[in-house]
Amino acid sequence: DGGITQSPKYLFRKEGQNVTLSCEQNLNHDAMYWYRQDPGQGLRLIYYSQIVNDFQKGDIAEGYSVSREKKESFPLTVTSAQKNPTAFYLCASTRRDTNEKLFFGSGTQLSVL
Amino acid sequence: AQSVSQHNHHVILSEAASLELGCNYSYGGTVNLFWYVQYPGQHLQLLLKYFSGDPLVKGIKGFEAEFIKSKFSFNLRKPSVQWSDTAEYFCAVNRGGGSYIPTFGRGTSLIVHP
């Protein structure tokens, strides 16, 4: 079945530690996105990539980094510079047609120890 | 900067009540509009979308939404809710301009009592 796989489902970060969240899709989608979901704040865009080897900052990119070396993969690193990393992280993808919907992964819950 | 406003953050209804969730956006150009739903423990999924044509669009599970360009609004409606509609609802707007960068509202948590 085609879809988006995020791992791990739960992740704990120690102070000063960088952690990487995985996102893989087998939908052959060009565009991929990372959103952060906090209660009462909806989904806020962290980074997005419209094509391999290219990505752009979203609204809340500070303290995060990404790479897009392969079409199917878009990992997100939460760095030690992100002072409030506890949140639910959602990865999404789409074909880039403006009428197309986003396909979402099941998310990763990141907590700070 | 473009923003998407959802006016109702928490809504509690009894079964068979009518539902209307507000959504307004600030972008002045051509837009594509979406409502997504997140049922408890499930992925976010598309409820309905508008990109052109008839401003009244119908989605899954009896939901519909009306695009009113003059009011920059895209409100979600359902005449009679069910307990299974309990979920979080998100309005989203595509910024357009050749890129596909959806911006989401803060979400509305709907609880339907049986």
Short mmCIF file of C-alpha atoms in Angstrom, two decimals:
data_model
loop_
_atom_site.label_atom_id
_atom_site.label_comp_id
_atom_site.label_asym_id
_atom_site.label_seq_id
_atom_site.Cartn_x
_atom_site.Cartn_y
_atom_site.Cartn_z
CA ASP A 1 0.00 0.00 0.00
CA GLY A 2 1.21 3.50 -0.80
CA GLY A 3 1.59 5.98 1.97
CA ILE A 4 3.78 7.98 4.29
CA THR A 5 5.70 6.34 7.10
CA GLN A 6 6.95 8.34 10.06
CA SER A 7 9.23 6.92 12.70
CA PRO A 8 9.57 6.64 15.55
CA LYS A 9 6.06 7.08 16.92
CA TYR A 10 7.43 8.40 20.23
CA LEU A 11 10.79 10.07 20.79
CA PHE A 12 12.45 11.50 23.86
CA ARG A 13 15.17 14.12 23.73
CA LYS A 14 17.67 15.02 26.39
CA GLU A 15 18.84 18.60 26.91
CA GLY A 16 21.42 19.62 24.31
CA GLN A 17 20.75 16.63 22.11
CA ASN A 18 19.89 16.62 18.42
CA VAL A 19 17.27 14.12 17.30
CA THR A 20 16.13 13.12 13.83
CA LEU A 21 12.61 12.24 12.80
CA SER A 22 12.18 10.03 9.78
CA CYS A 23 9.65 10.49 6.99
CA GLU A 24 9.45 8.16 3.99
CA GLN A 25 6.85 8.11 1.21
CA ASN A 26 6.27 5.67 -1.63
CA LEU A 27 3.66 7.78 -3.41
CA ASN A 28 6.14 9.24 -5.91
CA HIS A 29 5.26 12.71 -4.66
CA ASP A 30 7.55 15.63 -5.46
CA ALA A 31 6.62 17.86 -2.55
CA MET A 32 7.10 17.04 1.12
CA TYR A 33 6.38 19.03 4.25
CA TRP A 34 7.00 19.07 7.97
CA TYR A 35 4.38 20.54 10.30
CA ARG A 36 4.39 20.97 14.03
CA GLN A 37 1.09 20.47 15.85
CA ASP A 38 0.58 22.01 19.28
CA PRO A 39 -2.75 22.00 21.15
CA GLY A 40 -4.79 25.04 20.19
CA GLN A 41 -2.27 26.21 17.59
CA GLY A 42 -3.11 24.03 14.65
CA LEU A 43 -0.43 22.96 12.19
CA ARG A 44 2.52 25.26 11.65
CA LEU A 45 4.89 24.76 8.75
CA ILE A 46 8.52 24.07 9.65
CA TYR A 47 10.14 23.23 6.31
CA TYR A 48 9.03 22.13 2.88
CA SER A 49 10.64 20.70 -0.21
CA GLN A 50 9.18 20.88 -3.68
CA ILE A 51 11.94 18.90 -5.39
CA VAL A 52 14.92 16.75 -4.54
CA ASN A 53 17.99 18.63 -3.24
CA ASP A 54 15.95 21.75 -2.57
CA PHE A 55 14.02 22.88 0.50
CA GLN A 56 12.64 26.07 1.97
CA LYS A 57 12.02 27.42 5.45
CA GLY A 58 8.46 27.58 6.65
CA ASP A 59 7.01 29.79 9.34
CA ILE A 60 8.86 28.26 12.31
CA ALA A 61 12.15 26.90 10.95
CA GLU A 62 14.42 28.12 13.75
CA GLY A 63 16.00 25.21 15.63
CA TYR A 64 15.23 22.69 12.90
CA SER A 65 17.06 21.37 9.86
CA VAL A 66 16.14 19.08 6.96
CA SER A 67 17.62 17.35 3.96
CA ARG A 68 16.13 16.04 0.73
CA GLU A 69 18.70 13.77 -0.87
CA LYS A 70 16.13 11.32 -2.17
CA LYS A 71 12.63 11.88 -3.52
CA GLU A 72 11.06 9.49 -1.04
CA SER A 73 12.78 10.74 2.10
CA PHE A 74 12.59 14.03 4.04
CA PRO A 75 14.13 13.68 7.53
CA LEU A 76 13.74 16.43 10.11
CA THR A 77 16.41 17.14 12.73
CA VAL A 78 15.38 18.91 15.88
CA THR A 79 18.52 20.62 17.10
CA SER A 80 19.55 21.75 20.57
CA ALA A 81 18.75 25.30 19.43
CA GLN A 82 15.04 24.47 19.50
CA LYS A 83 14.16 25.43 23.06
CA ASN A 84 10.62 24.14 23.10
CA PRO A 85 10.66 20.96 21.03
CA THR A 86 7.86 19.08 22.79
CA ALA A 87 5.14 18.70 20.15
CA PHE A 88 3.51 16.38 17.68
CA TYR A 89 5.31 16.41 14.32
CA LEU A 90 3.52 15.60 11.10
CA CYS A 91 5.05 14.86 7.73
CA ALA A 92 3.01 15.30 4.57
CA SER A 93 3.45 14.99 0.83
CA THR A 94 1.65 15.86 -2.38
CA ARG A 95 2.10 15.80 -6.13
CA ARG A 96 2.52 19.61 -6.40
CA ASP A 97 -0.71 20.05 -8.35
CA THR A 98 -2.35 22.97 -6.59
CA ASN A 99 -5.64 21.11 -6.46
CA GLU A 100 -4.15 18.07 -4.83
CA LYS A 101 -4.66 17.22 -1.22
CA LEU A 102 -1.92 16.56 1.29
CA PHE A 103 -1.25 13.01 2.41
CA PHE A 104 -0.21 12.81 6.04
CA GLY A 105 1.85 10.40 8.07
CA SER A 106 0.78 9.16 11.48
CA GLY A 107 3.08 11.57 13.30
CA THR A 108 5.87 11.53 15.88
CA GLN A 109 5.36 12.72 19.44
CA LEU A 110 8.58 14.32 20.68
CA SER A 111 9.08 14.97 24.37
CA VAL A 112 11.93 16.42 26.36
CA LEU A 113 13.37 14.46 29.27
CA ALA B 1 1.56 37.36 5.86
CA GLN B 2 -1.29 35.12 4.98
CA SER B 3 -3.29 33.73 7.85
CA VAL B 4 -6.20 31.38 8.30
CA SER B 5 -8.63 32.01 11.14
CA GLN B 6 -10.96 29.47 12.63
CA HIS B 7 -13.37 31.19 14.96
CA ASN B 8 -14.55 28.25 17.02
CA HIS B 9 -11.84 26.44 18.95
CA HIS B 10 -14.12 24.10 20.87
CA VAL B 11 -17.64 23.09 19.90
CA ILE B 12 -19.88 20.73 21.83
CA LEU B 13 -23.10 19.50 20.26
CA SER B 14 -25.72 16.87 20.75
CA GLU B 15 -26.44 14.34 18.03
CA ALA B 16 -28.74 15.63 15.27
CA ALA B 17 -27.76 19.25 15.92
CA SER B 18 -26.60 21.34 12.98
CA LEU B 19 -22.97 22.33 12.64
CA GLU B 20 -21.23 25.33 11.15
CA LEU B 21 -17.53 25.95 11.61
CA GLY B 22 -16.13 29.27 10.47
CA CYS B 23 -12.97 29.79 8.42
CA ASN B 24 -11.59 33.06 7.10
CA TYR B 25 -8.35 33.72 5.28
CA SER B 26 -6.40 36.86 4.56
CA TYR B 27 -4.79 36.12 1.19
CA GLY B 28 -6.13 38.33 -1.60
CA GLY B 29 -5.22 36.30 -4.67
CA THR B 30 -6.57 33.10 -6.13
CA VAL B 31 -6.84 30.44 -3.48
CA ASN B 32 -7.49 26.78 -3.12
CA LEU B 33 -9.35 25.87 0.05
CA PHE B 34 -9.49 22.68 2.06
CA TRP B 35 -11.05 21.21 5.16
CA TYR B 36 -9.20 18.34 6.82
CA VAL B 37 -10.40 16.16 9.67
CA GLN B 38 -8.45 14.28 12.31
CA TYR B 39 -10.47 11.56 14.02
CA PRO B 40 -9.12 10.33 17.36
CA GLY B 41 -6.10 8.14 16.75
CA GLN B 42 -6.21 8.50 12.98
CA HIS B 43 -4.28 10.35 10.27
CA LEU B 44 -5.37 13.76 9.08
CA GLN B 45 -7.54 13.26 6.03
CA LEU B 46 -9.25 15.44 3.46
CA LEU B 47 -12.91 16.25 4.08
CA LEU B 48 -13.48 18.44 1.04
CA LYS B 49 -11.80 21.00 -1.18
CA TYR B 50 -12.58 23.96 -3.40
CA PHE B 51 -10.47 25.18 -6.31
CA SER B 52 -12.94 26.58 -8.87
CA GLY B 53 -16.53 26.41 -10.10
CA ASP B 54 -19.56 25.95 -7.87
CA PRO B 55 -18.75 27.66 -4.56
CA LEU B 56 -20.80 25.09 -2.66
CA VAL B 57 -18.76 21.92 -2.39
CA LYS B 58 -19.76 18.61 -0.91
CA GLY B 59 -17.41 16.27 0.86
CA ILE B 60 -17.46 12.98 2.62
CA LYS B 61 -19.88 11.98 5.40
CA GLY B 62 -22.47 14.62 4.57
CA PHE B 63 -20.24 17.65 5.05
CA GLU B 64 -20.36 20.66 2.77
CA ALA B 65 -18.65 24.03 2.61
CA GLU B 66 -19.42 27.31 0.91
CA PHE B 67 -16.77 29.60 -0.55
CA ILE B 68 -17.79 33.26 -0.30
CA LYS B 69 -15.10 35.23 -2.07
CA SER B 70 -16.32 38.64 -0.92
CA LYS B 71 -16.07 37.55 2.69
CA PHE B 72 -12.83 35.55 2.31
CA SER B 73 -14.67 32.70 3.98
CA PHE B 74 -14.99 28.95 3.58
CA ASN B 75 -17.34 27.73 6.31
CA LEU B 76 -17.96 24.06 6.95
CA ARG B 77 -21.50 22.80 7.54
CA LYS B 78 -23.39 19.62 8.33
CA PRO B 79 -27.17 19.61 8.86
CA SER B 80 -27.20 16.82 11.43
CA VAL B 81 -24.09 15.66 13.29
CA GLN B 82 -23.42 12.18 14.59
CA TRP B 83 -21.36 10.95 17.52
CA SER B 84 -18.81 9.65 14.99
CA ASP B 85 -18.16 13.23 13.83
CA THR B 86 -16.24 13.87 17.04
CA ALA B 87 -12.86 15.00 15.75
CA GLU B 88 -10.57 17.95 15.15
CA TYR B 89 -11.28 19.99 12.03
CA PHE B 90 -8.72 22.10 10.21
CA CYS B 91 -9.24 24.68 7.50
CA ALA B 92 -6.34 25.12 5.07
CA VAL B 93 -5.53 27.55 2.29
CA ASN B 94 -3.05 27.03 -0.49
CA ARG B 95 -0.97 30.14 -1.00
CA GLY B 96 -0.88 29.59 -4.77
CA GLY B 97 1.47 31.57 -6.99
CA GLY B 98 2.93 28.44 -8.53
CA SER B 99 3.93 26.94 -5.22
CA TYR B 100 1.93 24.58 -3.10
CA ILE B 101 2.33 25.74 0.49
CA PRO B 102 -0.81 25.04 2.51
CA THR B 103 -1.41 27.20 5.56
CA PHE B 104 -3.59 25.77 8.30
CA GLY B 105 -5.91 27.32 10.83
CA ARG B 106 -5.67 26.55 14.53
CA GLY B 107 -8.28 23.84 14.34
CA THR B 108 -11.67 23.28 15.93
CA SER B 109 -12.26 20.48 18.38
CA LEU B 110 -15.78 19.09 17.94
CA ILE B 111 -17.36 16.84 20.54
CA VAL B 112 -20.73 15.30 19.75
CA HIS B 113 -22.68 13.81 22.64
CA PRO B 114 -24.87 10.79 21.86
#
